[in-house]
CSV table of C-alpha atoms and ligand atoms in Angstrom, one decimal:
chain,number,residue,atom,x,y,z
A,1375,MET,CA,66.4,40.8,153.6
A,1376,ASP,CA,67.8,39.0,150.6
A,1377,LEU,CA,67.6,35.4,151.6
A,1378,ASN,CA,69.6,34.3,148.6
A,1379,ALA,CA,72.5,36.6,149.7
A,1380,ALA,CA,72.3,35.4,153.3
A,1381,ALA,CA,72.5,31.7,152.1
A,1382,ILE,CA,75.4,32.3,149.9
A,1383,LYS,CA,77.3,34.2,152.5
A,1384,ASN,CA,76.6,32.0,155.5
A,1385,ILE,CA,76.1,28.5,153.9
A,1386,ILE,CA,77.4,28.1,150.4
A,1387,PHE,CA,80.7,29.9,150.8
A,1388,PRO,CA,81.7,28.2,154.1
A,1389,MET,CA,80.6,24.8,152.5
A,1390,LEU,CA,82.9,25.5,149.5
A,1391,LYS,CA,85.8,25.6,151.9
A,1392,TYR,CA,85.2,21.9,152.8
A,1393,ALA,CA,83.9,20.7,149.5
A,1394,LYS,CA,86.5,22.3,147.2
A,1395,ASN,CA,89.0,23.6,149.7
A,1396,ASN,CA,88.2,27.1,148.7
A,1397,ASN,CA,90.0,29.6,151.0
A,1398,THR,CA,88.4,32.8,149.7
A,1399,LEU,CA,86.8,33.6,153.1
A,1400,GLU,CA,90.0,33.0,155.0
A,1401,TYR,CA,91.9,35.3,152.7
A,1402,LEU,CA,89.2,37.9,153.0
A,1403,THR,CA,89.4,37.8,156.8
A,1404,ASN,CA,93.1,38.4,156.6
A,1405,LEU,CA,92.8,41.2,154.0
A,1406,ASN,CA,90.1,42.9,156.1
A,1407,LYS,CA,92.7,43.2,158.9
A,1408,THR,CA,95.9,44.1,156.9
A,1409,GLN,CA,94.2,47.0,155.1
A,1410,PHE,CA,94.2,48.9,158.5
A,1411,LEU,CA,97.9,48.3,159.3
A,1412,PRO,CA,100.3,51.3,158.9
A,1413,THR,CA,101.4,51.5,155.2
A,1414,ASP,CA,105.0,50.5,156.0
A,1415,GLU,CA,103.8,47.3,157.7
A,1416,ILE,CA,101.8,46.6,154.6
A,1417,ILE,CA,104.9,47.1,152.5
A,1418,ASN,CA,106.7,44.7,154.9
A,1419,ILE,CA,104.1,42.0,154.1
A,1420,GLN,CA,104.8,42.6,150.4
A,1421,LYS,CA,108.5,42.3,151.0
A,1422,GLU,CA,108.2,39.0,152.8
A,1423,LYS,CA,105.9,37.6,150.2
A,1424,LEU,CA,108.2,38.8,147.4
A,1425,ARG,CA,111.3,37.3,149.1
A,1426,LYS,CA,109.6,33.9,149.3
A,1427,LEU,CA,108.3,34.2,145.7
A,1428,LEU,CA,111.7,35.2,144.2
A,1429,LEU,CA,113.6,32.5,146.1
A,1430,HIS,CA,111.0,30.0,144.6
A,1431,CYS,CA,111.5,31.4,141.2
A,1432,VAL,CA,115.3,31.2,141.0
A,1433,GLU,CA,115.2,27.7,142.6
A,1434,ASN,CA,112.4,26.2,140.6
A,1435,ILE,CA,111.2,28.1,137.6
A,1436,PRO,CA,113.1,27.5,134.5
A,1437,ALA,CA,112.7,31.1,133.1
A,1438,TYR,CA,114.3,32.5,136.3
A,1439,GLN,CA,116.9,30.0,137.3
A,1440,SER,CA,119.7,32.0,135.7
A,1441,TYR,CA,119.0,34.7,138.3
A,1442,LYS,CA,120.2,32.4,141.1
A,1443,GLU,CA,123.3,34.5,141.5
A,1444,ASN,CA,121.2,37.3,143.0
A,1445,ILE,CA,120.1,35.0,145.8
A,1446,HIS,CA,121.8,37.1,148.5
A,1447,LEU,CA,120.3,40.3,147.3
A,1448,ILE,CA,116.9,38.6,147.2
A,1449,GLU,CA,117.3,37.5,150.8
A,1450,LYS,CA,118.4,40.9,152.0
A,1451,GLU,CA,116.6,43.4,149.7
A,1452,PRO,CA,113.8,41.6,147.7
A,1453,MET,CA,112.4,44.9,146.3
A,1454,GLU,CA,115.7,45.9,144.9
A,1455,ALA,CA,116.4,42.3,143.7
A,1456,LEU,CA,113.1,42.5,141.8
A,1457,SER,CA,114.4,45.3,139.7
A,1458,TYR,CA,117.1,43.1,138.3
A,1459,PHE,CA,114.6,40.8,136.7
A,1460,PRO,CA,113.6,41.7,133.2
A,1461,ILE,CA,110.2,43.1,132.3
A,1462,LEU,CA,108.0,40.4,130.9
A,1463,THR,CA,105.9,41.1,127.8
A,1464,LYS,CA,102.7,39.3,126.8
A,1465,GLN,CA,104.5,38.0,123.8
A,1466,GLN,CA,107.2,36.4,125.9
A,1467,VAL,CA,104.6,34.6,128.0
A,1468,ASN,CA,102.9,33.3,124.9
A,1469,GLU,CA,106.1,32.2,123.2
A,1470,SER,CA,107.6,30.3,126.1
A,1471,GLN,CA,104.7,29.4,128.4
A,1472,ASP,CA,106.2,26.2,129.7
A,1473,PHE,CA,109.3,28.0,130.7
A,1474,PHE,CA,107.4,29.8,133.5
A,1475,ILE,CA,105.5,26.8,134.9
A,1476,PHE,CA,106.7,25.2,138.1
A,1477,PRO,CA,107.8,21.7,136.8
A,1478,ASP,CA,106.5,19.9,139.9
A,1479,ILE,CA,103.0,21.2,139.7
A,1480,ASP,CA,100.1,19.0,138.6
A,1481,LYS,CA,99.0,20.9,135.5
A,1482,SER,CA,95.5,19.6,135.8
A,1483,SER,CA,95.1,21.6,139.1
A,1484,LEU,CA,95.7,24.9,137.3
A,1485,ILE,CA,93.2,27.3,135.9
A,1486,ALA,CA,93.9,28.0,132.2
A,1487,ASN,CA,93.3,31.7,131.5
A,1488,ARG,CA,93.3,33.8,128.6
A,1489,SER,CA,93.1,37.6,128.5
A,1490,GLY,CA,90.6,39.1,126.1
A,1491,GLY,CA,92.0,39.6,122.6
A,1492,SER,CA,89.5,42.2,121.6
A,1493,THR,CA,91.5,45.2,122.8
A,1494,GLY,CA,95.1,44.1,122.6
A,1495,GLN,CA,97.3,41.1,122.3
A,1496,PRO,CA,95.6,38.0,123.9
A,1497,VAL,CA,97.8,36.1,126.3
A,1498,ARG,CA,97.5,32.6,127.5
A,1499,PHE,CA,98.6,31.6,131.0
A,1500,PHE,CA,97.8,29.6,134.1
A,1501,ILE,CA,96.8,30.7,137.5
A,1502,ASP,CA,96.4,28.5,140.6
A,1503,ARG,CA,93.6,28.4,143.2
A,1504,PRO,CA,95.4,30.6,145.7
A,1505,THR,CA,95.9,33.3,143.1
A,1506,SER,CA,92.3,33.3,141.9
A,1507,GLU,CA,90.9,33.1,145.5
A,1508,ASN,CA,93.1,35.9,146.8
A,1509,SER,CA,92.0,38.1,143.9
A,1510,GLU,CA,88.4,37.3,144.5
A,1511,ALA,CA,89.0,38.1,148.2
A,1512,ALA,CA,90.5,41.4,147.2
A,1513,ARG,CA,87.4,42.3,145.3
A,1514,TRP,CA,85.1,41.4,148.2
A,1515,ARG,CA,87.3,43.3,150.5
A,1516,ALA,CA,87.0,46.5,148.4
A,1517,LEU,CA,83.3,46.0,147.9
A,1518,SER,CA,82.9,45.9,151.7
A,1519,TRP,CA,84.0,49.6,151.7
A,1520,TRP,CA,80.7,50.1,149.9
A,1521,ASP,CA,78.7,48.0,152.2
A,1522,ILE,CA,78.5,45.2,149.7
A,1523,SER,CA,79.2,41.6,150.9
A,1524,ILE,CA,79.6,38.2,149.4
A,1525,GLY,CA,76.4,37.0,147.8
A,1526,ASP,CA,74.7,40.4,147.6
A,1527,LYS,CA,72.4,40.7,144.6
A,1528,CYS,CA,74.2,42.1,141.6
A,1529,LEU,CA,73.0,43.3,138.2
A,1530,MET,CA,75.9,42.4,135.9
A,1531,VAL,CA,76.0,44.3,132.5
A,1532,TRP,CA,78.3,42.4,130.3
A,1533,GLY,CA,79.0,41.2,126.7
A,1534,ASN,CA,77.7,37.8,125.8
A,1535,PRO,CA,79.0,35.1,128.2
A,1536,LEU,CA,81.2,33.6,125.5
A,1537,GLU,CA,79.4,31.8,122.7
A,1538,LEU,CA,77.2,29.5,124.8
A,1539,ASN,CA,74.7,27.2,123.3
A,1540,ASN,CA,71.2,27.3,124.8
A,1541,HIS,CA,71.7,24.4,127.3
A,1542,GLN,CA,74.9,25.8,128.6
A,1543,LYS,CA,73.4,29.2,128.7
A,1544,LEU,CA,70.6,27.8,130.9
A,1545,ILE,CA,73.1,26.2,133.3
A,1546,TYR,CA,75.2,29.4,133.3
A,1547,ASN,CA,72.2,31.6,134.1
A,1548,MET,CA,71.2,29.2,137.0
A,1549,LYS,CA,74.6,29.3,138.4
A,1550,GLU,CA,74.9,33.0,138.1
A,1551,ARG,CA,71.4,33.5,139.6
A,1552,PHE,CA,71.5,31.1,142.5
A,1553,LEU,CA,75.1,30.6,143.4
A,1554,LYS,CA,76.3,34.1,142.9
A,1555,ASN,CA,73.0,36.0,143.1
A,1556,ILE,CA,73.7,37.7,139.8
A,1557,ILE,CA,71.1,39.0,137.3
A,1558,PHE,CA,72.9,39.0,134.0
A,1559,VAL,CA,72.2,41.6,131.3
A,1560,SER,CA,73.9,41.2,127.9
A,1561,ALA,CA,75.1,44.5,126.5
A,1562,TYR,CA,74.0,43.2,123.1
A,1563,SER,CA,70.4,42.9,124.1
A,1564,LEU,CA,70.1,46.5,125.3
A,1565,ASN,CA,67.9,48.6,123.0
A,1566,PRO,CA,65.0,51.1,123.3
A,1567,LYS,CA,62.5,48.2,123.5
A,1568,SER,CA,64.3,45.9,126.0
A,1569,ILE,CA,65.2,48.7,128.3
A,1570,HIS,CA,61.6,48.8,129.7
A,1571,ASN,CA,61.9,45.1,130.7
A,1572,TYR,CA,65.3,45.7,132.3
A,1573,ALA,CA,64.0,48.7,134.2
A,1574,ARG,CA,61.2,46.5,135.5
A,1575,THR,CA,63.7,43.9,136.6
A,1576,ILE,CA,65.8,46.5,138.4
A,1577,ASN,CA,62.7,47.9,140.2
A,1578,THR,CA,61.5,44.6,141.3
A,1579,ALA,CA,64.6,42.5,141.9
A,1580,LYS,CA,66.3,45.5,143.6
A,1581,PRO,CA,70.0,44.5,143.0
A,1582,LYS,CA,72.2,45.9,145.7
A,1583,TYR,CA,74.8,46.9,143.2
A,1584,PHE,CA,75.5,47.0,139.4
A,1585,TYR,CA,78.7,45.7,137.9
A,1586,GLY,CA,79.9,46.0,134.3
A,1587,TYR,CA,82.0,47.4,131.5
A,1588,ALA,CA,82.1,51.2,131.5
A,1589,SER,CA,80.6,51.3,128.0
A,1590,ALA,CA,77.9,48.8,128.7
A,1591,LEU,CA,76.8,50.7,131.9
A,1592,HIS,CA,76.9,53.9,129.9
A,1593,LEU,CA,74.6,52.4,127.3
A,1594,LEU,CA,72.2,51.2,129.9
A,1595,ALA,CA,72.2,54.7,131.5
A,1596,GLN,CA,71.7,56.4,128.1
A,1597,LEU,CA,68.7,54.3,127.3
A,1598,VAL,CA,67.2,55.0,130.7
A,1599,ILE,CA,67.6,58.7,130.3
A,1600,LYS,CA,66.5,59.0,126.6
A,1601,ASN,CA,63.4,57.0,127.2
A,1602,ASN,CA,62.5,58.9,130.4
A,1603,ILE,CA,62.4,55.8,132.5
A,1604,GLN,CA,62.0,56.2,136.2
A,1605,ILE,CA,64.2,53.8,138.2
A,1606,LYS,CA,62.7,53.8,141.6
A,1607,HIS,CA,65.3,51.4,143.1
A,1608,ARG,CA,68.6,53.0,144.0
A,1609,PRO,CA,71.6,50.6,144.1
A,1610,LYS,CA,74.3,51.2,146.8
A,1611,VAL,CA,76.9,51.6,144.2
A,1612,ILE,CA,77.7,50.9,140.5
A,1613,VAL,CA,81.1,49.3,139.8
A,1614,SER,CA,82.7,50.0,136.5
A,1615,THR,CA,85.4,47.7,135.3
A,1616,ALA,CA,87.5,46.4,132.4
A,1617,GLU,CA,87.6,49.6,130.5
A,1618,THR,CA,88.6,53.2,131.0
A,1619,LEU,CA,85.8,55.0,132.7
A,1620,TYR,CA,85.4,58.4,131.1
A,1621,ASP,CA,84.1,61.4,133.0
A,1622,PHE,CA,81.0,61.7,130.7
A,1623,GLN,CA,80.2,58.0,131.3
A,1624,ARG,CA,80.4,58.4,135.0
A,1625,GLU,CA,78.2,61.5,135.0
A,1626,MET,CA,75.5,59.9,132.9
A,1627,ILE,CA,75.5,56.6,134.9
A,1628,GLU,CA,75.2,58.5,138.1
A,1629,LYS,CA,72.4,60.7,136.7
A,1630,ALA,CA,70.4,57.7,135.5
A,1631,PHE,CA,70.6,55.7,138.7
A,1632,GLY,CA,71.2,58.3,141.4
A,1633,CYS,CA,74.2,56.6,143.1
A,1634,ARG,CA,78.0,56.6,143.0
A,1635,VAL,CA,79.9,55.0,140.2
A,1636,ILE,CA,83.2,53.7,141.3
A,1637,ASN,CA,86.1,52.2,139.4
A,1638,GLU,CA,87.5,48.7,139.7
A,1639,TYR,CA,90.9,48.4,138.2
A,1640,GLY,CA,91.4,44.8,137.3
A,1641,ALA,CA,92.6,42.7,134.5
A,1642,ARG,CA,92.1,39.0,133.6
A,1643,ASP,CA,95.8,38.6,133.5
A,1644,ALA,CA,96.5,40.3,136.8
A,1645,GLY,CA,93.5,40.1,139.0
A,1646,ILE,CA,92.1,42.9,141.1
A,1647,ILE,CA,94.8,45.6,141.0
A,1648,ALA,CA,93.1,48.6,142.7
A,1649,TYR,CA,89.7,49.7,143.8
A,1650,GLU,CA,88.1,53.1,144.5
A,1651,CYS,CA,87.3,54.0,148.1
A,1652,GLY,CA,84.8,56.5,149.5
A,1653,ASN,CA,87.3,59.3,149.0
A,1654,GLY,CA,87.5,58.6,145.3
A,1655,LYS,CA,91.1,57.2,145.6
A,1656,MET,CA,92.3,54.0,144.0
A,1657,HIS,CA,93.8,51.7,146.7
A,1658,ILE,CA,96.1,48.9,145.5
A,1659,SER,CA,95.6,45.3,146.5
A,1660,ALA,CA,99.1,45.5,147.9
A,1661,GLU,CA,99.1,42.2,149.8
A,1662,ASN,CA,98.5,40.4,146.5
A,1663,MET,CA,100.9,42.2,144.1
A,1664,ILE,CA,103.6,44.7,143.5
A,1665,VAL,CA,102.7,47.5,141.1
A,1666,GLU,CA,105.6,49.3,139.5
A,1667,ILE,CA,105.4,52.2,137.0
A,1668,VAL,CA,108.2,52.3,134.4
A,1669,ASP,CA,109.0,54.7,131.6
A,1670,ILE,CA,107.3,53.9,128.3
A,1671,GLU,CA,110.6,54.0,126.3
A,1672,THR,CA,113.5,53.3,128.7
A,1673,LYS,CA,111.5,50.9,130.9
A,1674,LYS,CA,113.2,52.4,134.0
A,1675,PRO,CA,111.2,52.7,137.2
A,1676,LEU,CA,109.4,56.0,137.7
A,1677,LYS,CA,108.6,58.0,140.8
A,1678,PRO,CA,105.1,58.5,142.2
A,1679,GLY,CA,103.5,61.3,140.2
A,1680,GLU,CA,105.1,60.2,136.9
A,1681,SER,CA,103.0,58.4,134.3
A,1682,GLY,CA,104.2,55.2,132.6
A,1683,LEU,CA,103.6,51.6,131.9
A,1684,VAL,CA,102.0,49.4,134.6
A,1685,ILE,CA,104.2,46.5,135.7
A,1686,ILE,CA,102.7,43.8,137.9
A,1687,THR,CA,104.2,41.1,140.0
A,1688,ASP,CA,101.6,38.8,141.4
A,1689,LEU,CA,102.7,37.5,144.8
A,1690,ASN,CA,100.6,34.5,145.0
A,1691,ASN,CA,101.1,32.5,141.8
A,1692,TYR,CA,103.7,29.9,142.6
A,1693,SER,CA,102.6,27.7,139.7
A,1694,MET,CA,103.3,30.0,136.9
A,1695,PRO,CA,105.0,33.1,138.3
A,1696,ARG,CA,105.2,36.1,136.0
A,1697,LEU,CA,107.6,38.6,137.5
A,1698,ARG,CA,107.4,42.2,136.4
A,1699,TYR,CA,104.6,41.5,133.9
A,1700,GLN,CA,103.8,44.4,131.5
A,1701,LEU,CA,100.1,44.7,131.6
A,1702,GLY,CA,99.5,47.1,128.7
A,1703,ASP,CA,98.1,50.0,130.8
A,1704,ILE,CA,99.3,53.5,131.6
A,1705,ALA,CA,99.0,54.8,135.2
A,1706,THR,CA,100.7,56.9,137.9
A,1707,LEU,CA,101.5,55.9,141.4
A,1708,SER,CA,100.8,58.2,144.3
A,1709,ASP,CA,102.7,58.5,147.6
A,1710,SER,CA,100.0,60.5,149.3
A,1711,ILE,CA,97.9,58.9,152.1
A,1712,CYS,CA,94.2,58.6,151.9
A,1713,GLY,CA,92.1,59.9,154.8
A,1714,CYS,CA,89.5,57.1,154.5
A,1715,GLY,CA,91.2,54.8,157.1
A,1716,ILE,CA,92.4,52.2,154.5
A,1717,ASN,CA,96.2,52.3,154.5
A,1718,LEU,CA,96.7,50.5,151.2
A,1719,PRO,CA,99.0,52.4,148.8
A,1720,LEU,CA,97.4,54.4,146.0
A,1721,ILE,CA,97.4,54.6,142.3
A,1722,GLU,CA,96.9,58.3,141.5
A,1723,ASN,CA,95.5,57.8,138.1
A,1724,VAL,CA,94.7,55.0,135.7
A,1725,GLU,CA,95.0,56.8,132.4
A,1726,GLY,CA,94.0,54.1,130.0
A,1727,ARG,CA,95.5,51.4,127.9
A,1728,GLU,CA,98.9,51.5,126.4
A,1729,ASP,CA,97.3,51.7,123.0
A,1730,ASP,CA,95.3,54.7,124.1
A,1731,ILE,CA,98.6,56.6,124.0
A,1732,PHE,CA,99.0,58.6,120.7
A,1733,VAL,CA,102.1,60.1,119.4
A,1734,SER,CA,102.1,63.8,118.3
A,1735,ALA,CA,104.0,65.2,115.3
A,1736,ASP,CA,106.8,66.3,117.6
A,1737,GLY,CA,107.0,62.8,119.2
A,1738,ASN,CA,105.2,63.6,122.4
A,1739,TYR,CA,102.9,61.1,124.0
A,1740,VAL,CA,99.3,62.2,124.2
A,1741,HIS,CA,96.5,60.4,126.1
A,1742,ALA,CA,93.7,59.8,123.7
A,1743,VAL,CA,91.4,59.9,126.7
A,1744,TYR,CA,91.8,63.6,126.4
A,1745,PHE,CA,90.2,63.6,123.0
A,1746,CYS,CA,87.4,61.3,124.2
A,1747,ASN,CA,86.4,63.6,127.0
A,1748,LEU,CA,86.7,66.6,124.7
A,1749,ALA,CA,84.4,65.0,122.1
A,1750,ARG,CA,81.6,65.2,124.7
A,1751,SER,CA,81.6,69.0,124.6
A,1752,TYR,CA,80.3,68.9,121.0
A,1753,PRO,CA,76.6,67.9,120.9
A,1754,SER,CA,76.9,67.3,117.1
A,1755,ILE,CA,78.9,64.2,117.8
A,1756,LYS,CA,76.6,61.4,118.8
A,1757,GLN,CA,79.3,58.7,118.9
A,1758,PHE,CA,82.9,58.6,117.8
A,1759,GLN,CA,86.1,56.6,117.5
A,1760,ILE,CA,89.5,58.1,117.1
A,1761,ILE,CA,92.2,55.9,115.7
A,1762,GLN,CA,95.8,56.8,115.1
A,1763,LYS,CA,96.7,54.7,112.2
A,1764,THR,CA,100.3,55.7,111.7
A,1765,ARG,CA,102.5,58.4,113.2
A,1766,HIS,CA,101.1,60.8,110.6
A,1767,ASP,CA,97.6,59.7,110.1
A,1768,LEU,CA,94.5,59.9,112.4
A,1769,LEU,CA,91.1,58.6,111.5
A,1770,LEU,CA,88.1,60.1,113.2
A,1771,LYS,CA,84.8,58.1,112.9
A,1772,ILE,CA,81.8,60.1,113.8
A,1773,ILE,CA,78.1,59.3,114.1
A,1774,LYS,CA,76.2,62.5,113.5
A,1775,ASN,CA,73.7,63.8,116.0
A,1776,ASP,CA,70.5,65.6,115.0
A,1777,PRO,CA,70.9,68.6,114.8
A,1778,PHE,CA,74.3,68.5,113.3
A,1779,ILE,CA,76.5,71.6,113.1
A,1780,GLU,CA,79.6,71.2,110.9
A,1781,SER,CA,81.5,74.0,112.6
A,1782,GLU,CA,81.5,72.0,115.8
A,1783,ILE,CA,83.4,69.2,114.2
A,1784,MET,CA,85.8,71.8,112.8
A,1785,SER,CA,86.4,73.2,116.3
A,1786,TYR,CA,87.0,69.6,117.6
A,1787,ILE,CA,89.5,69.0,114.8
A,1788,LYS,CA,91.2,72.3,115.7
A,1789,GLU,CA,91.6,71.1,119.3
A,1790,ILE,CA,93.1,67.9,118.1
A,1791,TYR,CA,95.6,69.8,115.9
A,1792,LYS,CA,96.6,71.9,118.9
A,1793,VAL,CA,97.8,68.8,120.7
A,1794,MET,CA,98.8,66.5,117.9
A,1795,GLY,CA,100.6,69.1,115.7
A,1796,ARG,CA,100.8,68.8,111.9
A,1797,ILE,CA,99.2,65.4,111.4
A,1798,ASN,CA,96.8,64.2,108.7
A,1799,ILE,CA,93.2,63.8,110.1
A,1800,ASP,CA,90.6,61.9,108.0
A,1801,ILE,CA,87.0,62.2,109.0
A,1802,GLU,CA,84.6,59.4,108.2
A,1803,TYR,CA,80.9,59.9,108.9
A,1804,VAL,CA,79.4,56.5,109.8
A,1805,ASP,CA,76.0,55.0,110.8
A,1806,ALA,CA,77.4,52.7,113.5
A,1807,ILE,CA,80.5,51.9,115.4
A,1808,LYS,CA,80.5,48.3,116.2
A,1809,PRO,CA,81.7,47.1,119.6
A,1810,ALA,CA,84.4,44.4,119.7
A,1811,ALA,CA,83.5,40.7,120.1
A,1812,SER,CA,83.7,41.2,123.8
A,1813,GLY,CA,81.0,43.8,123.7
A,1814,LYS,CA,83.4,46.6,124.6
A,1815,ILE,CA,83.4,49.8,122.7
A,1816,ARG,CA,86.8,51.4,122.0
A,1817,TYR,CA,86.7,55.1,121.7
A,1818,SER,CA,90.4,55.4,120.9
A,1819,LYS,CA,93.1,53.2,119.6
A,1820,ARG,CA,96.7,53.4,118.3
A,1821,GLU,CA,97.4,50.9,115.6
A,1822,PHE,CA,101.2,51.0,115.4
A,1823,PRO,CA,103.9,50.1,118.0
A,1824,LEU,CA,105.2,52.9,120.2
A,1825,THR,CA,108.8,51.9,119.9
A,1826,VAL,CA,110.5,50.7,116.8
B,3310,ZN,ZN1,90.9,55.8,150.6
């Protein structure tokens, strides 16, 4: 038995409730019940929470006071009333932050947050304790589907924990180790030499689950396989987060560690949005938020099965509400019901980030994820990055594998032409593709705005 895990679950977390008024456990108890309610009852919970939130917004939040005229609709049909509020972009949040903050709130009680700027536009915003704790509770609820509970030992594969100096780093490591029971692995320190130490750590410390960026977990798995390292310890599950999880990554990670890889769909600026269940379906944290999908161009709501922009309304943040917040991802909702017993609504597919969407010569939208998965069928490509620079120019960076067969690259290009049409493709053979400051590797990226 992991004594550290037991202490965290049974002593430290309950103590936090009294010492810091932390309600995560209470929220978790509730979420554990509501997930089994019939889906329409879950939707009713959303509606009630939304009604309260929208009334609070039009009464108290400067950015939304001009929507007070909709108050009757809010009271009667909050879901419909929500559609009358504008979609909120990251830029708007950055430009008029104070406009969204509840004037009566003690700003010092809020948690300043900032989404990563490495893969898109950084956004600065505040969340409050209930928002952060509800999100944390949603993560633990979903991990419980995989037999993971609060405090269980975790191997976390991440970029550098910010730019910490040594002393801070020590404190950070202690906190991670003892309070949260986390063994931290920096993606930057993974290499053919260090992998032997990490393998030893995994085999002796026996973390119950791994958690990390898709690309960092993939790198760990690659090193294990290439160096013929035997991992004797089998984690219950490996949780991939913060990036698109490509099929080739999932396969390699599962092969290296002999357990299921699952997807956590979360964002710093939206919390835990959805989580994969045993049936491989992504269940939305519906008690915490409303997820809408809208058309990329018209921004009109789309039906389940139609792919578009993800719009999030967090139902818990009364301190800085962001209604209909455009997250920057592309996904599809589903109206089917999962047979796993969890009745939370489903996201059919998280297709990637908004800037993973390329535009073909005919003006069609193309998911670059397709090119990324395709690249893996050509062994001559060791690593790659595909960037759409303009509507007419694509840059393909390739690290050659040994052996290298040029005709494979030509076949790959041909496949790209088939989808993208008459577009200019430049190939650059490089020695390295650097990850962003966060440690994330971007396989694809569009560098111009979709709409003019
Ligand atoms: Zn399910």
